[in-house]
PDB file of C-alpha atoms in Angstrom:
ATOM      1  CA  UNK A 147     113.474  90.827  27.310  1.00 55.00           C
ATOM      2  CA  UNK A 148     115.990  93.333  28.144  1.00 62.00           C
ATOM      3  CA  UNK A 149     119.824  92.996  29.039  1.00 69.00           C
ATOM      4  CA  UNK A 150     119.685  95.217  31.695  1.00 87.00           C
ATOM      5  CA  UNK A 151     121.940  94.061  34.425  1.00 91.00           C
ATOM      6  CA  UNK A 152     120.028  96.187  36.732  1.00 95.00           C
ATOM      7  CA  UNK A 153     117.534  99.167  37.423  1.00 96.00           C
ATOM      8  CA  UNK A 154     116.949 101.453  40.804  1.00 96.00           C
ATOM      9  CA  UNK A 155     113.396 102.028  41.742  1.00 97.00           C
ATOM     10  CA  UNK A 156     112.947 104.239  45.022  1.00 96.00           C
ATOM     11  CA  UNK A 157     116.165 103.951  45.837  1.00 95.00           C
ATOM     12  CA  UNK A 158     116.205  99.680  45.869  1.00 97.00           C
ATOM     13  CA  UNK A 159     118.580  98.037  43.863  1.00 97.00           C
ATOM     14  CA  UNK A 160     116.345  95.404  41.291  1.00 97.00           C
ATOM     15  CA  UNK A 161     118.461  92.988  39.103  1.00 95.00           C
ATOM     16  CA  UNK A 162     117.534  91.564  36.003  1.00 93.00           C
ATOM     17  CA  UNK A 163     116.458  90.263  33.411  1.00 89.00           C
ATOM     18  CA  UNK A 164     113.205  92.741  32.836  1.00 93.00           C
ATOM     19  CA  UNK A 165     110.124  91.996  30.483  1.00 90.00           C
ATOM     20  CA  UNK A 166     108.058  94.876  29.371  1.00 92.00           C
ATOM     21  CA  UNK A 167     105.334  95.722  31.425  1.00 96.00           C
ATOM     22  CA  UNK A 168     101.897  93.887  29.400  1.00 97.00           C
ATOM     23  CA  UNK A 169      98.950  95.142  30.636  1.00 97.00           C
ATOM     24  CA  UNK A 170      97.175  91.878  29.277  1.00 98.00           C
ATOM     25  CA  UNK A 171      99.208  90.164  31.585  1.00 98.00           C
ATOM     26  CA  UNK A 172      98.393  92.257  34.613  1.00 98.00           C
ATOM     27  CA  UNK A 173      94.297  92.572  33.522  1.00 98.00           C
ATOM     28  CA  UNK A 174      94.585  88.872  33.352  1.00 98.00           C
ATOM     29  CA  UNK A 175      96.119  87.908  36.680  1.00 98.00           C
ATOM     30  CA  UNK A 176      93.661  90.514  37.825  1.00 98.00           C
ATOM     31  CA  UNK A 177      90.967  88.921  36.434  1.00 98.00           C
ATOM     32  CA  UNK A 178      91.903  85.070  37.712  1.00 97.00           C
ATOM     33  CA  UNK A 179      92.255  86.534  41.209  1.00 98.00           C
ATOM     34  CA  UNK A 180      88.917  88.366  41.460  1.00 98.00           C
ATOM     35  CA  UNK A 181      90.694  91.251  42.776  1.00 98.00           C
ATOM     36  CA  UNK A 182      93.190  94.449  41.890  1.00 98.00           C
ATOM     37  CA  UNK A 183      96.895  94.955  42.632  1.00 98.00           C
ATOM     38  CA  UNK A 184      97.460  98.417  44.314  1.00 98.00           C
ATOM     39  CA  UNK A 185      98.665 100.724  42.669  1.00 98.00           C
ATOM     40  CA  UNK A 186     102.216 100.787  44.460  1.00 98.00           C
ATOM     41  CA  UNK A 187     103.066  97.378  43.191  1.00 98.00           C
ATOM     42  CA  UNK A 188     101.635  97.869  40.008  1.00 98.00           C
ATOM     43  CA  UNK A 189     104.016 100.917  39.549  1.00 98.00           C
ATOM     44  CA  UNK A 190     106.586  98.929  40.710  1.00 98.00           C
ATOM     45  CA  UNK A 191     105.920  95.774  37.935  1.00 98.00           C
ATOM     46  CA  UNK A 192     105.397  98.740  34.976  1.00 97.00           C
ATOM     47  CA  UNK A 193     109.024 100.173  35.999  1.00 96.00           C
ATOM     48  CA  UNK A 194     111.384  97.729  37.291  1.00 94.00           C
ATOM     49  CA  UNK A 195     109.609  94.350  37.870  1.00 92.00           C
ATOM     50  CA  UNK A 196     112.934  92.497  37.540  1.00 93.00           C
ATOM     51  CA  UNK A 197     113.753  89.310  39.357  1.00 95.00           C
ATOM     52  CA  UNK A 198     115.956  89.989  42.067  1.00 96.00           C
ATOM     53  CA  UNK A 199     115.843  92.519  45.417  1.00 97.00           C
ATOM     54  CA  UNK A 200     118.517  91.482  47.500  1.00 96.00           C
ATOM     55  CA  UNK A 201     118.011  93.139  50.407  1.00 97.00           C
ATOM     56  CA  UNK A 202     116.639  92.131  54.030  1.00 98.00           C
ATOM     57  CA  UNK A 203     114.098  92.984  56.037  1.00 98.00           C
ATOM     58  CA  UNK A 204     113.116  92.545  59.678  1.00 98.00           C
ATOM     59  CA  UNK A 205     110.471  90.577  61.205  1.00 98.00           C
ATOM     60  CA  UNK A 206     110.226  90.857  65.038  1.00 97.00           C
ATOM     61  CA  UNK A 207     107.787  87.920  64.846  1.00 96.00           C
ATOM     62  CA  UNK A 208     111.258  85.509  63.821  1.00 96.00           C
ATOM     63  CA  UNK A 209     113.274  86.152  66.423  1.00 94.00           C
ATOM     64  CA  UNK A 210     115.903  84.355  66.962  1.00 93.00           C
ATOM     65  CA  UNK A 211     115.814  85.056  63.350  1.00 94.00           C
ATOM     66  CA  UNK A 212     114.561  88.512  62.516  1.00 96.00           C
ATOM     67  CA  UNK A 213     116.277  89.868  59.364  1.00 96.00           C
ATOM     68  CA  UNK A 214     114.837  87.745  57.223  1.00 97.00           C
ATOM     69  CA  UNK A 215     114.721  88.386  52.938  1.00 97.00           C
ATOM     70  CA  UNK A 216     113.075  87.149  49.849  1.00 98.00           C
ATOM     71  CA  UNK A 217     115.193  87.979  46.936  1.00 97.00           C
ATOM     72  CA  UNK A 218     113.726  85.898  44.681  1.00 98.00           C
ATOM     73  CA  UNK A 219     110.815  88.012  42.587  1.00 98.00           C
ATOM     74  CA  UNK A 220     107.687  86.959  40.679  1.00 98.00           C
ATOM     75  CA  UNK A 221     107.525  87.913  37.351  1.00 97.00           C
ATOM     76  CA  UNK A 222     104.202  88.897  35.297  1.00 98.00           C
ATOM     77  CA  UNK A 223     102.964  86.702  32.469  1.00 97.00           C
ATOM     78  CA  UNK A 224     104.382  83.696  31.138  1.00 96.00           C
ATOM     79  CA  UNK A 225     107.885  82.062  31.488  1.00 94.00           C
ATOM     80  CA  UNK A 226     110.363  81.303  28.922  1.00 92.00           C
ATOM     81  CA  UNK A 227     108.018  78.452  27.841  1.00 95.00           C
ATOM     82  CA  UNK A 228     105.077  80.343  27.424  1.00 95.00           C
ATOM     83  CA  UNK A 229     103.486  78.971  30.631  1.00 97.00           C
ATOM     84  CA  UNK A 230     102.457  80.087  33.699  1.00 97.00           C
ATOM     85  CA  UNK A 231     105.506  78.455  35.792  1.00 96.00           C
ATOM     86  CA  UNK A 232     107.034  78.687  38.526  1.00 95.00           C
ATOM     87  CA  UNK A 233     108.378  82.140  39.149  1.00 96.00           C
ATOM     88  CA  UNK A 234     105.353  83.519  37.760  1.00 97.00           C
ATOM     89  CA  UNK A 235     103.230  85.314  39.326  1.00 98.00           C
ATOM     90  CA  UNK A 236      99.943  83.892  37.730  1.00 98.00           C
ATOM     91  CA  UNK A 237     101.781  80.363  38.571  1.00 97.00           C
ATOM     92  CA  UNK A 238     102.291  80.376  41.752  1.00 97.00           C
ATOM     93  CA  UNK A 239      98.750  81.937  42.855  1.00 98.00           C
ATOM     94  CA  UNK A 240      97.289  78.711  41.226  1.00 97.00           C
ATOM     95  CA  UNK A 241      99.666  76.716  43.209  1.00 95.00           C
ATOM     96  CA  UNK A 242      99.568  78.155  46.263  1.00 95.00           C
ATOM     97  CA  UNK A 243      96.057  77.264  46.291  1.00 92.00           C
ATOM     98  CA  UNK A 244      96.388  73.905  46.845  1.00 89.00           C
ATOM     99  CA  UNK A 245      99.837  73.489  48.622  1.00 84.00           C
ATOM    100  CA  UNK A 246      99.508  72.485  52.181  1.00 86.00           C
ATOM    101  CA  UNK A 247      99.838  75.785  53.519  1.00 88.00           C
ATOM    102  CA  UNK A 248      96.391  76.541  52.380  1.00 89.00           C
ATOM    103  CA  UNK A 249      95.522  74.266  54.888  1.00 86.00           C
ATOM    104  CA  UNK A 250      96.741  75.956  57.691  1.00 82.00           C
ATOM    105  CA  UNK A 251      96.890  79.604  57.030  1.00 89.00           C
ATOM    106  CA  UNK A 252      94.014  81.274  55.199  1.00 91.00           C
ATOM    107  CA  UNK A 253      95.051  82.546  51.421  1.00 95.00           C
ATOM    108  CA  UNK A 254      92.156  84.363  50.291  1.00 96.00           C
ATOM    109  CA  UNK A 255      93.332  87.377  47.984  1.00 97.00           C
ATOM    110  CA  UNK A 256      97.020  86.707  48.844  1.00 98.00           C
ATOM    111  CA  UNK A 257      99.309  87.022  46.036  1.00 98.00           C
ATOM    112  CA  UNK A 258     102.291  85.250  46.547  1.00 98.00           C
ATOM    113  CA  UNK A 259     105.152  87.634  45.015  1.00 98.00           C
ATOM    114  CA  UNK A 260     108.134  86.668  46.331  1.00 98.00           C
ATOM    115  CA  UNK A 261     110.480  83.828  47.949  1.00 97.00           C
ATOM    116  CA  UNK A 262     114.076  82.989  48.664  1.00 96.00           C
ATOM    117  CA  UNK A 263     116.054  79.858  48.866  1.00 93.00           C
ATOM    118  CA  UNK A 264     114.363  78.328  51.329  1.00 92.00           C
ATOM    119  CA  UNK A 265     110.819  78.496  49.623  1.00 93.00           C
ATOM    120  CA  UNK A 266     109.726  81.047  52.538  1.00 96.00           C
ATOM    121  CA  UNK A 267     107.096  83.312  50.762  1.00 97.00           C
ATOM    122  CA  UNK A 268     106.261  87.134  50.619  1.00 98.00           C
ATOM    123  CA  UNK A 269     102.765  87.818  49.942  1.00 98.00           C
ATOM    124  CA  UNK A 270     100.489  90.902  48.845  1.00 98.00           C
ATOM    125  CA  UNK A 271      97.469  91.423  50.323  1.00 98.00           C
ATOM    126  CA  UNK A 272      94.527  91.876  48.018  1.00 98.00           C
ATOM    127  CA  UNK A 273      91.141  91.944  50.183  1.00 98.00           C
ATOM    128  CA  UNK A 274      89.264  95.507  50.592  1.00 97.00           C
ATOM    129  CA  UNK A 275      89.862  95.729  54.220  1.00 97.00           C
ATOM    130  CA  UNK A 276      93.509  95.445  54.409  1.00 98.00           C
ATOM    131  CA  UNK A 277      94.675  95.737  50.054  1.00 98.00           C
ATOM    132  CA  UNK A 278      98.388  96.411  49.726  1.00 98.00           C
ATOM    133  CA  UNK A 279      99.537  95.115  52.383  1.00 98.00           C
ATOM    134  CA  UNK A 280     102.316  92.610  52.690  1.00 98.00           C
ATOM    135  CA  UNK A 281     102.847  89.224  54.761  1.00 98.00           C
ATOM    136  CA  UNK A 282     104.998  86.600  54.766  1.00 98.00           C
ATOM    137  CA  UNK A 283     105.283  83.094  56.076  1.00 97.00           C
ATOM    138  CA  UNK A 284     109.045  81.490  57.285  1.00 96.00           C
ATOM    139  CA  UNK A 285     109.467  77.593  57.607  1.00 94.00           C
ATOM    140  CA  UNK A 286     110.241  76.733  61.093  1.00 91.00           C
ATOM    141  CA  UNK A 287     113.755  75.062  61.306  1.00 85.00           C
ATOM    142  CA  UNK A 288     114.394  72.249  63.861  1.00 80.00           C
ATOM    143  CA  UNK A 289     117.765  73.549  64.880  1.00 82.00           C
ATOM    144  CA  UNK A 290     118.908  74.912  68.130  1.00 81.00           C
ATOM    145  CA  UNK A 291     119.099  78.940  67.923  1.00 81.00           C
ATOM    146  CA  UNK A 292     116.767  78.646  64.737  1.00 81.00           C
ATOM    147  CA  UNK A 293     113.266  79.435  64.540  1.00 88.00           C
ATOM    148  CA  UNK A 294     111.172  77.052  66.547  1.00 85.00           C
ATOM    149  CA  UNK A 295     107.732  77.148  64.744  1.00 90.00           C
ATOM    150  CA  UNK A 296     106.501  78.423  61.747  1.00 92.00           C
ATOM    151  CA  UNK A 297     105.405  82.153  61.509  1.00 94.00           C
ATOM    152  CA  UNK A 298     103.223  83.808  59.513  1.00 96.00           C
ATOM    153  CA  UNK A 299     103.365  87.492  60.137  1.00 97.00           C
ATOM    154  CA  UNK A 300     102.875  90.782  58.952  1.00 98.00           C
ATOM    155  CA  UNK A 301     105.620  92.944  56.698  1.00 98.00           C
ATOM    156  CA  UNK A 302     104.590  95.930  55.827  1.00 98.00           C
ATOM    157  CA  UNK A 303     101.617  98.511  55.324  1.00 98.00           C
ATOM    158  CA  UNK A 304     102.144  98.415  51.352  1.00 98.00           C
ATOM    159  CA  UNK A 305     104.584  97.786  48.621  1.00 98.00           C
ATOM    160  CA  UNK A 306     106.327 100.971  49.243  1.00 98.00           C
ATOM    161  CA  UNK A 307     106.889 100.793  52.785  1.00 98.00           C
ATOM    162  CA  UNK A 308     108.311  97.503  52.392  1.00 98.00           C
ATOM    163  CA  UNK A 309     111.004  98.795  50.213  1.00 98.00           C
ATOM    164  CA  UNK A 310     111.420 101.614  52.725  1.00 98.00           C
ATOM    165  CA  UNK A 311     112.171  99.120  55.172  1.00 98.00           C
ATOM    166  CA  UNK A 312     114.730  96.663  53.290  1.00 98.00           C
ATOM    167  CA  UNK A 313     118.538  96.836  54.100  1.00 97.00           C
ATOM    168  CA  UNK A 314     121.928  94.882  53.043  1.00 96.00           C
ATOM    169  CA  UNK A 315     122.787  92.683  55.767  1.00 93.00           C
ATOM    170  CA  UNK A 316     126.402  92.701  56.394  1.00 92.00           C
ATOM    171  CA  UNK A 317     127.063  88.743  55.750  1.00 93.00           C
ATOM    172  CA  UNK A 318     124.494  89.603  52.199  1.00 94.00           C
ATOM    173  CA  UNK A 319     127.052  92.400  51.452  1.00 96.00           C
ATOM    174  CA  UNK A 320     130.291  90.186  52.063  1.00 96.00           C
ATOM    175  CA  UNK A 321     128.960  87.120  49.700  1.00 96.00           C
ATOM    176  CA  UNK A 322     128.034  90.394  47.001  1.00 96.00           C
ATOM    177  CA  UNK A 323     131.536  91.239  46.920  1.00 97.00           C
ATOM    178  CA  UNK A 324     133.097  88.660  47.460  1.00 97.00           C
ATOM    179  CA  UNK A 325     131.771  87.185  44.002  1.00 96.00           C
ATOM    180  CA  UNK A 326     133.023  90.038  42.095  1.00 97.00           C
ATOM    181  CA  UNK A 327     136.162  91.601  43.736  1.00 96.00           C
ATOM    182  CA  UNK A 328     138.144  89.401  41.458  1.00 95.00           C
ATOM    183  CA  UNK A 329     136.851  90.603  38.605  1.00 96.00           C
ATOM    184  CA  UNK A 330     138.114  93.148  36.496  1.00 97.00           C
ATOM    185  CA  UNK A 331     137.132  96.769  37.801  1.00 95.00           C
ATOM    186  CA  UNK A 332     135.900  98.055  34.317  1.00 96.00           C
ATOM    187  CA  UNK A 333     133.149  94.813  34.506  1.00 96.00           C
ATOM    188  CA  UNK A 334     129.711  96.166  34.835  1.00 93.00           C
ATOM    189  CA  UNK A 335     128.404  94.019  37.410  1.00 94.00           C
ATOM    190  CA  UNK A 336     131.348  94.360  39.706  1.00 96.00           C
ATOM    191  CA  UNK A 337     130.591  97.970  39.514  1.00 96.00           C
ATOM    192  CA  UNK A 338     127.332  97.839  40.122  1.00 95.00           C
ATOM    193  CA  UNK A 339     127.793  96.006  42.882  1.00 96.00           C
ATOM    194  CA  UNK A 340     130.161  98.797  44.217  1.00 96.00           C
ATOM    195  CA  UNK A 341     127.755 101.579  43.772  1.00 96.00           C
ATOM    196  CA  UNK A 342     125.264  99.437  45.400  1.00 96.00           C
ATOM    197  CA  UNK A 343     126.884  99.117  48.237  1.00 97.00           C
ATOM    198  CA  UNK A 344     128.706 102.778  48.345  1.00 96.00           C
ATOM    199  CA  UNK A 345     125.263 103.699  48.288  1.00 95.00           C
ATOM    200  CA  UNK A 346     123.862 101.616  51.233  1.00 94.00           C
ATOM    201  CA  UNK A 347     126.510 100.645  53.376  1.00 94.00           C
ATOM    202  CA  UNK A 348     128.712 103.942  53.305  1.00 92.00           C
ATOM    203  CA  UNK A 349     132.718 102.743  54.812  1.00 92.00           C
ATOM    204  CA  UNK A 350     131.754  99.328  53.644  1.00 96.00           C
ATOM    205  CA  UNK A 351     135.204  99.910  51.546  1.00 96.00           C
ATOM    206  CA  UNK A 352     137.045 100.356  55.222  1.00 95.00           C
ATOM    207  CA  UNK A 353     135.487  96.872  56.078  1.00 95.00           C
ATOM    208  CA  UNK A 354     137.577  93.795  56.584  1.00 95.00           C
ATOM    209  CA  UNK A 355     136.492  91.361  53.847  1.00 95.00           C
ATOM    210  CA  UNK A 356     136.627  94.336  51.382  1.00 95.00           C
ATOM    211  CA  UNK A 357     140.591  95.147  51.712  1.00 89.00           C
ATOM    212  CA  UNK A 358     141.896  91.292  52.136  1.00 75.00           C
TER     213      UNK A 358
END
């Protein structure tokens, strides 16, 4: 596994750890599924295929709630314990087939690839008709100014416009810094946070919580 902190691919920000690509891995997940990745995400798991993209995205289809993100990324092959865990990519295909949204949303060829804290899920699109492209479904939350029902909706075209489309949300850029600016400045990650964010959110130096 490497110690990579971090690696950009097409301009995103991915954070570590990183496994080398195994084709095995991929012919095998392939070969479960019944069906291939495209080839933008495949590029994307032989190159970075890390296990975090903090960015957001936005998804008309959640207002109030439309920037929504899954940071949290699937990794190929096994986990730590030689299984096929959670977090893994083989993993949580077999497990999404028999959760209960299976029940209620149709998951034929969807790959689940992605989620974040609040177990809402990113998912590649496998079938012939519409292969590469990307949906997601966000939990409903019963809270006034919070979305009302769940949504299942679509992302993005394919794996590349979907990283086209992500952005730092402000509040996602003050928690960032916020865990670092105490740090010394020679620290790596404190200055890869910085040119993270001098590379996304230009001024972000001239903002408020970067200067108290």
């Amino acid at each position: 596994m490497s110690e990579e902190l971090s690696r950009w691919y097409r301009g995103r920000l991915v954070g570590g750890p990183f496994r080398p690509f195994d084709p095995g891995e991929c012919a095998a997940l392939e070969r479960e599924i019944g069906l291939p990745l495209p080839p933008a995400y495949r590029s994307f798991l032989e190159a970075a295929g890390g296990e975090r993209l903090d960015y957001s995205v936005r998804l008309p289809a959640c207002e109030p709630e439309p920037v929504q993100g899954f940071d949290d990324l699937h990794q190929l092959g096994r986990d730590d314990a030689g299984e096929y865990g959670w977090g893994t990519l083989l993993g949580e295909y077999r497990r999404s087939r028999n959760g209960w949204l299976a029940e209620s949303v149709s998951l034929t060829g969807l790959l689940p690839i992605a989620r974040n804290g609040g177990s809402d899920t990113l998912f590649l699109d496998l079938n012939p008709a519409t292969h590469g492209r990307l949906h997601a479904f966000v939990h409903a939350i019963a809270w006034p100014g919070y979305l009302g029902n769940h949504v299942f909706t679509k992302v993005a075209d394919n794996f590349d416009a979907y990283l086209d489309s992500l952005f730092i949300d402000p509040d996602m850029a003050e928690d960032a810094w916020a865990d670092v600016a105490d740090s010394d400045p020679s620290d790596p990650w404190r200055r890869t946070v910085e040119g993270w964010l001098d590379k996304e959110l230009p001024g972000w130096r001239a903002e408020a919580w970067a200067t108290s």
